[in-house]
XYZ file of C-alpha atoms in Angstrom:
598
model
C 0.000 0.000 0.000
C 2.906 2.273 0.795
C 4.202 1.877 -2.768
C 0.725 2.305 -4.316
C 0.217 5.654 -2.604
C 3.634 6.764 -3.748
C 3.144 5.841 -7.378
C -0.318 7.449 -7.514
C 0.866 10.775 -6.131
C 2.867 13.341 -8.066
C 2.442 11.377 -11.294
C 3.975 14.250 -13.237
C 7.339 13.927 -11.522
C 10.449 12.699 -13.250
C 10.841 8.899 -13.121
C 14.414 9.227 -11.868
C 13.392 11.197 -8.826
C 10.481 8.823 -8.129
C 12.922 5.921 -8.072
C 15.133 7.807 -5.658
C 12.137 8.336 -3.395
C 11.181 4.653 -3.566
C 14.709 3.593 -2.644
C 14.629 5.927 0.349
C 11.408 4.320 1.600
C 12.758 0.816 0.955
C 15.735 1.631 3.142
C 13.450 2.923 5.872
C 11.520 -0.383 5.862
C 14.627 -2.561 5.936
C 16.403 -0.326 8.456
C 14.102 0.833 11.308
C 16.733 3.322 12.458
C 16.442 5.138 9.164
C 12.650 5.227 9.283
C 12.647 8.464 11.175
C 14.364 10.402 8.346
C 13.511 8.605 5.097
C 13.513 11.796 3.045
C 16.706 13.304 4.364
C 18.586 12.722 1.095
C 15.668 14.177 -0.882
C 16.173 17.707 0.445
C 18.483 20.250 -1.169
C 20.893 22.317 0.861
C 20.576 26.078 0.535
C 17.061 26.027 -0.979
C 13.550 26.484 0.383
C 10.083 26.111 -1.114
C 7.532 28.905 -1.473
C 6.469 28.474 2.179
C 10.009 28.679 3.500
C 10.312 24.949 4.197
C 13.221 22.674 3.169
C 12.635 21.909 -0.482
C 12.277 18.338 -1.753
C 14.259 17.364 -4.843
C 11.500 15.063 -6.091
C 8.757 17.677 -6.100
C 10.483 20.867 -7.150
C 12.839 22.464 -9.598
C 14.402 20.918 -12.717
C 12.605 21.030 -16.026
C 9.095 21.413 -14.600
C 9.976 24.695 -12.907
C 12.331 25.747 -15.697
C 9.492 25.389 -18.215
C 7.427 28.098 -16.508
C 10.457 30.379 -16.432
C 11.341 29.733 -20.089
C 7.769 30.717 -21.054
C 8.063 34.123 -19.375
C 11.417 34.629 -21.114
C 9.798 33.841 -24.479
C 7.167 36.500 -23.710
C 9.827 39.033 -22.697
C 11.888 38.449 -25.842
C 8.731 38.741 -27.946
C 8.068 42.115 -26.304
C 11.658 43.366 -26.441
C 12.295 42.472 -30.077
C 8.825 43.707 -30.940
C 10.307 47.124 -30.198
C 14.019 46.863 -30.981
C 13.896 44.945 -34.270
C 11.887 47.639 -36.075
C 12.808 50.658 -33.969
C 15.007 52.188 -36.677
C 12.027 52.105 -39.071
C 9.840 53.976 -36.575
C 12.554 56.562 -35.887
C 13.251 57.250 -39.578
C 9.525 57.079 -40.412
C 6.954 58.620 -38.018
C 9.623 60.493 -36.010
C 11.552 61.656 -39.119
C 15.140 61.091 -37.942
C 18.108 60.586 -40.285
C 19.598 57.121 -40.809
C 22.801 57.823 -38.843
C 20.921 59.521 -35.970
C 18.356 56.731 -35.791
C 21.080 54.050 -35.789
C 22.880 55.874 -32.973
C 19.603 56.175 -31.024
C 18.884 52.464 -31.417
C 22.379 51.533 -30.282
C 22.153 53.919 -27.298
C 18.848 52.400 -26.199
C 20.104 48.844 -26.652
C 23.190 49.838 -24.692
C 21.129 51.186 -21.799
C 18.916 48.092 -21.839
C 21.998 45.884 -21.596
C 23.773 47.911 -18.884
C 20.801 48.411 -16.566
C 20.821 44.683 -15.631
C 23.842 45.539 -13.456
C 21.518 47.671 -11.323
C 18.736 45.074 -11.464
C 21.094 42.284 -10.423
C 22.415 44.355 -7.518
C 18.881 45.022 -6.267
C 17.923 41.349 -6.645
C 21.028 39.853 -5.030
C 21.217 42.420 -2.227
C 17.609 43.263 -1.360
C 14.531 41.861 -3.118
C 15.641 38.438 -4.309
C 15.240 37.155 -7.864
C 11.605 36.055 -7.635
C 10.234 39.381 -6.373
C 12.462 41.367 -8.730
C 11.070 39.437 -11.716
C 7.489 40.240 -10.706
C 8.182 43.937 -10.097
C 10.182 44.293 -13.329
C 7.416 42.582 -15.328
C 4.815 45.052 -14.021
C 7.018 48.024 -14.975
C 7.613 46.378 -18.364
C 3.863 46.179 -19.034
C 3.451 49.840 -18.008
C 6.222 50.957 -20.375
C 4.749 49.038 -23.302
C 1.336 50.544 -22.611
C 2.787 54.056 -22.677
C 4.589 53.270 -25.951
C 1.257 52.333 -27.520
C -0.195 55.602 -26.178
C 2.629 57.629 -27.771
C 1.968 55.916 -31.109
C -1.716 56.850 -30.717
C -0.710 60.516 -30.423
C 1.294 60.110 -33.638
C -1.786 58.798 -35.423
C -3.893 61.691 -34.135
C -1.357 64.367 -35.116
C -0.841 62.893 -38.600
C -4.595 63.043 -39.250
C -4.933 66.650 -38.113
C -5.409 67.931 -41.633
C -3.984 70.948 -43.447
C -5.980 73.459 -41.380
C -4.572 72.252 -38.081
C -2.718 74.843 -36.081
C 1.053 74.502 -36.740
C 1.964 75.469 -33.180
C -0.431 72.904 -31.744
C 0.990 70.234 -34.044
C 4.546 71.151 -33.063
C 3.642 70.994 -29.365
C 1.886 67.668 -29.889
C 4.898 66.221 -31.729
C 7.234 67.399 -28.979
C 5.063 65.795 -26.301
C 4.846 62.612 -28.377
C 8.662 62.425 -28.694
C 9.129 63.000 -24.934
C 6.501 60.374 -24.082
C 7.944 57.927 -26.619
C 11.523 58.085 -25.365
C 10.435 58.139 -21.704
C 8.380 54.974 -22.307
C 11.220 53.436 -24.310
C 13.711 53.882 -21.476
C 11.134 52.712 -18.938
C 11.063 49.436 -20.887
C 14.882 49.386 -20.793
C 14.789 49.922 -17.013
C 12.288 47.070 -16.587
C 14.365 44.794 -18.798
C 17.322 45.595 -16.556
C 15.555 43.983 -13.622
C 13.963 41.191 -15.608
C 16.761 39.856 -17.776
C 19.509 38.785 -15.306
C 17.082 37.515 -12.672
C 14.922 35.315 -14.888
C 17.838 33.411 -16.344
C 19.620 33.059 -13.002
C 16.383 31.961 -11.337
C 15.871 29.371 -14.063
C 19.389 27.984 -13.636
C 18.842 27.926 -9.848
C 16.257 25.179 -10.394
C 19.114 22.735 -11.061
C 21.363 21.475 -8.264
C 24.989 21.594 -9.426
C 26.003 19.099 -6.711
C 23.895 16.403 -8.348
C 25.570 14.893 -11.464
C 22.351 14.474 -13.441
C 20.986 17.911 -12.596
C 24.379 19.465 -13.333
C 24.281 17.954 -16.819
C 20.683 19.138 -17.249
C 21.702 22.677 -16.282
C 24.177 22.785 -19.155
C 21.352 21.787 -21.520
C 19.106 24.384 -19.864
C 21.198 27.230 -21.283
C 20.871 25.746 -24.777
C 17.118 25.326 -24.541
C 16.782 28.688 -22.808
C 18.279 30.397 -25.838
C 16.132 28.190 -28.070
C 13.037 29.551 -26.299
C 14.314 33.117 -26.559
C 14.793 32.790 -30.294
C 11.418 31.120 -30.708
C 9.838 34.214 -29.170
C 11.981 36.464 -31.333
C 11.124 34.504 -34.474
C 7.412 34.889 -33.750
C 7.884 38.627 -33.294
C 9.816 39.067 -36.523
C 7.360 36.948 -38.481
C 4.170 38.627 -37.285
C 4.690 41.858 -35.376
C 6.944 43.618 -37.902
C 4.305 43.110 -40.593
C 1.646 44.617 -38.334
C 3.863 47.626 -37.568
C 4.797 48.272 -41.207
C 1.412 47.643 -42.804
C -1.363 47.953 -40.215
C -0.712 50.034 -37.108
C 2.158 51.056 -34.856
C -0.338 51.369 -31.999
C -1.271 47.723 -32.352
C 2.382 46.843 -32.930
C 3.299 48.267 -29.503
C 0.152 47.097 -27.669
C 0.448 43.394 -28.561
C 3.843 43.001 -26.796
C 2.265 44.449 -23.640
C -0.523 41.868 -23.756
C 1.956 39.029 -24.352
C 4.095 40.248 -21.451
C 1.055 40.217 -19.145
C 0.271 36.626 -20.144
C 3.904 35.655 -19.504
C 3.726 37.101 -15.981
C 0.607 35.050 -15.238
C 2.349 31.858 -16.416
C 5.367 32.670 -14.248
C 3.151 33.069 -11.185
C 1.512 29.693 -11.892
C 4.847 27.986 -11.243
C 5.337 29.587 -7.811
C 4.688 26.389 -5.843
C 7.249 24.374 -7.845
C 10.222 26.743 -7.637
C 13.351 26.342 -5.564
C 14.253 29.558 -3.747
C 17.859 30.126 -2.724
C 18.300 30.811 0.977
C 19.312 34.394 1.657
C 20.637 34.931 5.152
C 21.268 38.141 7.063
C 24.804 38.462 5.742
C 25.862 41.608 3.927
C 25.571 42.084 0.203
C 28.000 39.889 -1.781
C 28.900 42.929 -3.873
C 29.917 44.764 -0.697
C 31.938 41.734 0.378
C 33.852 41.619 -2.898
C 34.402 45.363 -2.734
C 35.869 45.032 0.771
C 38.441 42.545 -0.539
C 39.719 45.084 -3.052
C 39.705 47.887 -0.472
C 41.687 45.840 2.088
C 44.116 44.673 -0.584
C 44.815 48.296 -1.564
C 45.152 49.410 2.059
C 47.585 46.536 2.641
C 49.647 47.301 -0.458
C 52.791 47.833 1.650
C 52.453 44.438 3.331
C 55.278 42.122 2.331
C 54.516 38.890 0.542
C 56.427 37.014 3.251
C 53.763 38.106 5.749
C 51.070 36.944 3.347
C 52.842 33.615 2.887
C 52.969 33.160 6.657
C 49.256 33.909 6.922
C 48.452 31.474 4.104
C 50.472 28.769 5.820
C 48.711 29.461 9.126
C 45.314 29.108 7.426
C 46.364 25.957 5.583
C 45.972 27.423 2.100
C 47.358 25.060 -0.514
C 49.552 26.491 -3.260
C 47.217 26.149 -6.234
C 47.052 27.974 -9.567
C 44.088 29.931 -8.248
C 45.875 31.087 -5.088
C 48.940 32.166 -7.084
C 46.920 34.191 -9.577
C 46.160 37.816 -8.587
C 48.229 37.233 -5.473
C 47.946 40.884 -4.451
C 44.323 40.191 -3.388
C 45.649 37.733 -0.773
C 46.713 40.827 1.167
C 43.049 41.176 2.182
C 43.613 38.183 4.490
C 45.411 40.570 6.893
C 44.050 43.671 8.601
C 45.745 46.985 7.720
C 47.356 47.248 11.176
C 48.454 43.630 11.190
C 45.781 42.575 13.684
C 43.497 39.605 13.105
C 40.375 40.729 14.915
C 37.181 39.161 13.599
C 35.473 41.308 11.008
C 38.624 43.179 10.012
C 39.968 40.551 7.637
C 38.504 38.677 4.696
C 38.007 34.944 4.522
C 39.673 32.711 1.944
C 36.360 32.232 0.141
C 35.761 35.992 -0.058
C 39.186 36.476 -1.622
C 38.496 33.694 -4.118
C 35.169 35.306 -5.009
C 36.938 38.595 -5.690
C 39.465 36.763 -7.860
C 36.633 35.140 -9.795
C 35.212 38.580 -10.606
C 38.526 40.111 -11.724
C 39.394 36.955 -13.673
C 36.381 37.607 -15.899
C 37.565 41.097 -16.892
C 39.816 40.108 -19.846
C 37.132 37.810 -21.288
C 34.558 40.586 -20.871
C 36.776 43.161 -22.580
C 37.783 40.993 -25.547
C 34.136 40.077 -26.201
C 33.188 43.703 -26.855
C 34.088 43.568 -30.553
C 31.645 40.699 -30.997
C 28.988 42.864 -29.336
C 29.707 45.763 -31.725
C 29.252 43.438 -34.695
C 26.080 41.983 -33.151
C 24.516 45.472 -32.947
C 24.434 45.853 -36.747
C 21.784 43.194 -37.379
C 18.957 45.449 -36.155
C 20.250 48.649 -37.781
C 22.284 48.655 -40.994
C 21.352 45.113 -42.004
C 17.707 46.219 -41.823
C 18.314 49.416 -43.806
C 20.321 47.393 -46.330
C 17.397 45.027 -46.876
C 14.898 47.906 -47.174
C 16.489 48.983 -50.486
C 16.323 45.529 -52.102
C 13.653 43.466 -53.857
C 11.603 41.945 -51.022
C 8.701 40.620 -53.056
C 7.801 36.925 -53.056
C 6.203 34.666 -55.643
C 2.842 35.191 -53.924
C 3.076 38.961 -54.288
C 3.780 39.472 -50.580
C 6.496 41.978 -49.638
C 8.688 40.911 -46.730
C 9.176 43.644 -44.084
C 12.865 44.565 -43.909
C 13.032 44.026 -40.141
C 11.590 40.516 -40.544
C 14.835 39.439 -42.195
C 16.239 39.182 -38.674
C 14.026 36.122 -38.287
C 16.714 34.177 -40.153
C 18.976 34.705 -37.133
C 16.343 33.241 -34.828
C 15.442 30.500 -37.302
C 19.035 29.326 -37.587
C 19.295 29.293 -33.781
C 16.056 27.327 -33.419
C 17.251 24.789 -36.003
C 20.835 24.452 -34.822
C 20.479 24.357 -31.021
C 18.805 20.902 -31.027
C 21.598 19.704 -33.345
C 24.217 21.210 -31.042
C 22.674 19.838 -27.851
C 21.695 16.375 -29.072
C 24.334 15.566 -31.701
C 27.374 17.836 -31.441
C 27.758 17.740 -27.644
C 27.539 13.905 -27.304
C 30.018 13.420 -30.167
C 32.412 16.015 -28.783
C 32.015 14.554 -25.280
C 33.055 11.135 -26.583
C 36.180 12.651 -28.156
C 37.231 15.097 -25.429
C 35.793 13.517 -22.294
C 34.410 16.909 -21.257
C 30.857 17.084 -19.954
C 29.872 19.927 -22.328
C 31.846 18.504 -25.275
C 34.083 21.553 -25.571
C 35.009 24.116 -22.936
C 32.935 27.257 -22.574
C 35.812 29.433 -23.731
C 36.273 27.286 -26.857
C 32.561 27.614 -27.560
C 32.663 31.411 -27.250
C 35.716 31.680 -29.519
C 34.112 29.501 -32.200
C 31.199 31.923 -32.453
C 33.585 34.855 -32.804
C 35.185 33.178 -35.826
C 31.778 32.642 -37.463
C 30.783 36.265 -36.747
C 33.907 37.540 -38.500
C 33.115 35.445 -41.572
C 29.550 36.811 -41.566
C 30.804 40.407 -41.660
C 33.030 39.657 -44.639
C 30.059 38.151 -46.471
C 27.919 41.205 -45.568
C 30.561 43.478 -47.092
C 30.719 41.428 -50.314
C 26.905 41.458 -50.659
C 26.821 45.233 -50.116
C 29.487 45.698 -52.811
C 27.301 43.756 -55.219
C 24.218 45.809 -54.247
C 26.069 49.069 -54.923
C 27.340 47.777 -58.265
C 23.819 46.807 -59.387
C 22.491 50.203 -58.271
C 25.155 51.893 -60.397
C 24.477 49.655 -63.422
C 20.751 50.528 -63.341
C 21.365 54.266 -62.819
C 19.879 54.272 -59.312
C 22.687 56.025 -57.450
C 20.580 59.183 -57.049
C 17.232 57.387 -56.719
C 17.212 56.131 -53.101
C 13.468 55.459 -53.095
C 13.628 53.136 -56.093
C 14.077 49.451 -55.347
C 17.455 48.001 -56.313
C 16.766 44.972 -58.582
C 18.611 42.557 -56.327
C 16.822 39.858 -54.332
C 16.775 40.293 -50.584
C 17.627 36.585 -50.275
C 21.247 37.579 -50.848
C 21.219 38.713 -47.196
C 20.186 35.302 -45.852
C 23.765 33.905 -45.481
C 24.959 36.784 -43.268
C 21.850 36.555 -41.079
C 22.128 32.760 -40.839
C 25.787 32.905 -39.850
C 24.910 35.520 -37.221
C 22.462 33.022 -35.734
C 25.037 30.238 -35.820
C 27.533 32.528 -34.078
C 24.918 33.238 -31.394
C 24.526 29.519 -30.666
C 28.202 29.352 -29.813
C 29.081 32.765 -28.390
C 25.825 34.063 -26.891
C 24.858 30.830 -25.162
C 28.470 30.234 -24.179
C 28.774 33.683 -22.591
C 25.517 33.190 -20.691
C 26.608 29.904 -19.158
C 30.174 31.121 -18.611
C 29.249 34.251 -16.665
C 26.689 32.296 -14.620
C 28.914 29.304 -13.946
C 32.074 31.238 -13.049
C 30.428 33.368 -10.355
C 29.637 32.225 -6.792
C 25.956 31.485 -6.136
C 25.328 34.788 -4.363
C 26.591 36.756 -7.372
C 25.083 34.844 -10.269
C 22.521 37.513 -11.124
C 25.438 39.939 -11.232
C 27.338 37.468 -13.415
C 24.537 37.399 -15.983
C 24.280 41.179 -15.743
C 27.983 41.376 -16.580
C 27.322 39.177 -19.620
C 24.532 41.523 -20.726
C 26.728 44.556 -20.093
C 29.055 43.287 -22.829
C 26.297 44.006 -25.325
C 25.373 47.240 -23.585
C 28.887 48.649 -23.794
C 29.190 47.145 -27.288
C 26.085 49.051 -28.399
C 27.432 52.305 -26.978
C 30.772 51.689 -28.693
C 28.904 50.994 -31.932
C 27.006 54.263 -31.527
C 30.264 56.131 -30.859
C 31.962 54.452 -33.839
C 29.086 55.348 -36.160
C 29.102 58.987 -35.008
C 32.890 59.226 -35.400
C 32.849 57.717 -38.897
C 29.914 59.944 -39.853
C 31.914 63.038 -38.887
C 35.126 61.829 -40.544
C 33.610 60.763 -43.860
C 31.120 63.592 -44.381
C 31.751 67.243 -45.181
C 33.144 69.051 -48.233
C 30.117 67.877 -50.184
C 30.980 64.207 -49.745
C 28.524 61.457 -48.865
C 29.373 59.717 -45.611
C 29.538 55.960 -45.187
C 26.052 56.199 -43.645
C 24.383 58.660 -46.009
C 20.570 58.627 -46.054
C 20.883 57.603 -49.692
C 22.397 54.148 -49.161
C 23.238 53.946 -52.857
C 25.792 56.698 -52.236
C 26.857 55.356 -48.846
C 29.545 52.776 -48.116
C 28.241 50.228 -45.645
C 30.637 47.775 -47.282
C 33.598 49.745 -45.896
C 32.016 49.718 -42.454
C 31.426 45.957 -42.520
C 35.018 45.329 -43.619
C 36.271 47.569 -40.799
C 34.218 45.555 -38.307
C 35.601 42.309 -39.756
C 39.165 43.531 -39.197
C 38.335 44.664 -35.654
C 36.687 41.282 -34.994
C 39.835 39.454 -36.121
C 41.934 41.611 -33.777
C 39.477 41.027 -30.924
C 39.542 37.279 -31.547
C 43.345 37.246 -31.379
C 43.328 39.092 -28.047
C 40.580 36.776 -26.754
C 42.617 33.647 -27.549
C 45.611 35.131 -25.736
C 43.480 35.818 -22.633
C 41.961 32.329 -22.560
C 45.420 30.770 -22.201
C 45.733 32.275 -18.724
C 42.166 31.722 -17.537
C 41.616 29.416 -14.546
C 38.105 27.984 -14.217
C 36.333 28.477 -10.904
C 34.362 25.471 -9.642
C 31.858 26.523 -7.013
C 30.867 23.124 -5.732
C 30.115 21.906 -9.225
C 30.187 18.186 -9.969
C 32.090 17.195 -13.156
């Protein structure tokens, strides 16, 4: 009867965990002394359930909980790309900005959206926790999207004012619309800053890295997480861009808000299944890491012989990790040489600080990839807008929808990577993930560089055809060149994302201690934030250098007189340089293993 009750309950649970539970009960029957604590091995250290009780492995976390979290991420990506993918069209259309200005605006907004997660992660890890931060950020997200739809409504009203409308009133209305639009846009960026690092970290938290099977599943989680993200993006690019270009911008901004609200409801439905990391009364981990650096600086005059004596007294083994960034070991001593409690840092705190600083070279050398990544939603889109986008059925593909080939290639290749490539590579290398995370990131950088070269070659051909047909001074006339020529560069961008984007996500999560994993993912996102700002700065600098004296700049509004091909080649060269520096940095990187089972 005992077994019957067990098998009838929680029928949706994983078979592996059910077997573990059965074995625990079998042991309690055969060993009366163990009957008092038959479920002791079923609990997970450092986690609680939604009622604050010790969480059971067999009834929480893993793929069941991760599924709810992946759904809300799909909704968020649908909403985010519903704005960002076609933003340059809205800025150069209803708002009337130039191509270079609009591209800089898009990059600046993307940069802010990718840097604000640092603030969101700090708030989550230090105060609110990931679960509450996700809920609050989602509510702000929905508000921002609603205000965006309202600003587009004002645009519709002002554009239908007629010829007799008062010019001053129209000017005032347009000014208010622009202020409301950009305020709403950056409100969405602020909300994404709280949402993005916490959702992914919370999803990964549902897997116990001290359990071999769950540790392996967590590695797959990052693959399928990005699969879900791109599925949401693909849906956006396939449907929402058409609505924005051909039906209504109001509807195009309102639908993401509705989808985001549905995603929040789904996330709340999983509340009872989640594993919540225990947060004690200890100080913020960011403050702890900061104290290590402060004490190390204040102890800069301390001799290394004193540090060696302290290490020997604490029983610190001479490992590669302890030898690297040895100056931080000075934080093990108080500035006055005393050892009073609270005035010195622990060995673990020093190692956590080393883990953060160890990421800096990888972060810096990944910036060139981020600059290249920023072009897919700006100049690639403008490039496609000048080409023949008609299909055999007479349907014209929206230029922004071409980005769907990035998502489509990700959706198609991630299952191949996870189910075919990883097992084959694992058999050859003996590594759990097939190849190391740093090798995975570098592989994507190589593919990205190739994609930029192809983009430059395609643009050269587009310019040549425009010249042959006498279209150099006719920017509004379609260049008789099929838009399908752009598919290879988009597809390779997607393939690069599978390697580099997913690799960076897992790397910055895995290489940070548990208390700082939201910050780790925020650091990953900040790569693309700083990369977007650098892209904006680069575009502005090139615009100033190549224009003037009656010349057309590389980013002239008339793309037939511009030279995007030069820009793409410049990015390819910079990517090759960045890749070289990245490879040099990886040779000195030491992996941190925070209780992970390999």
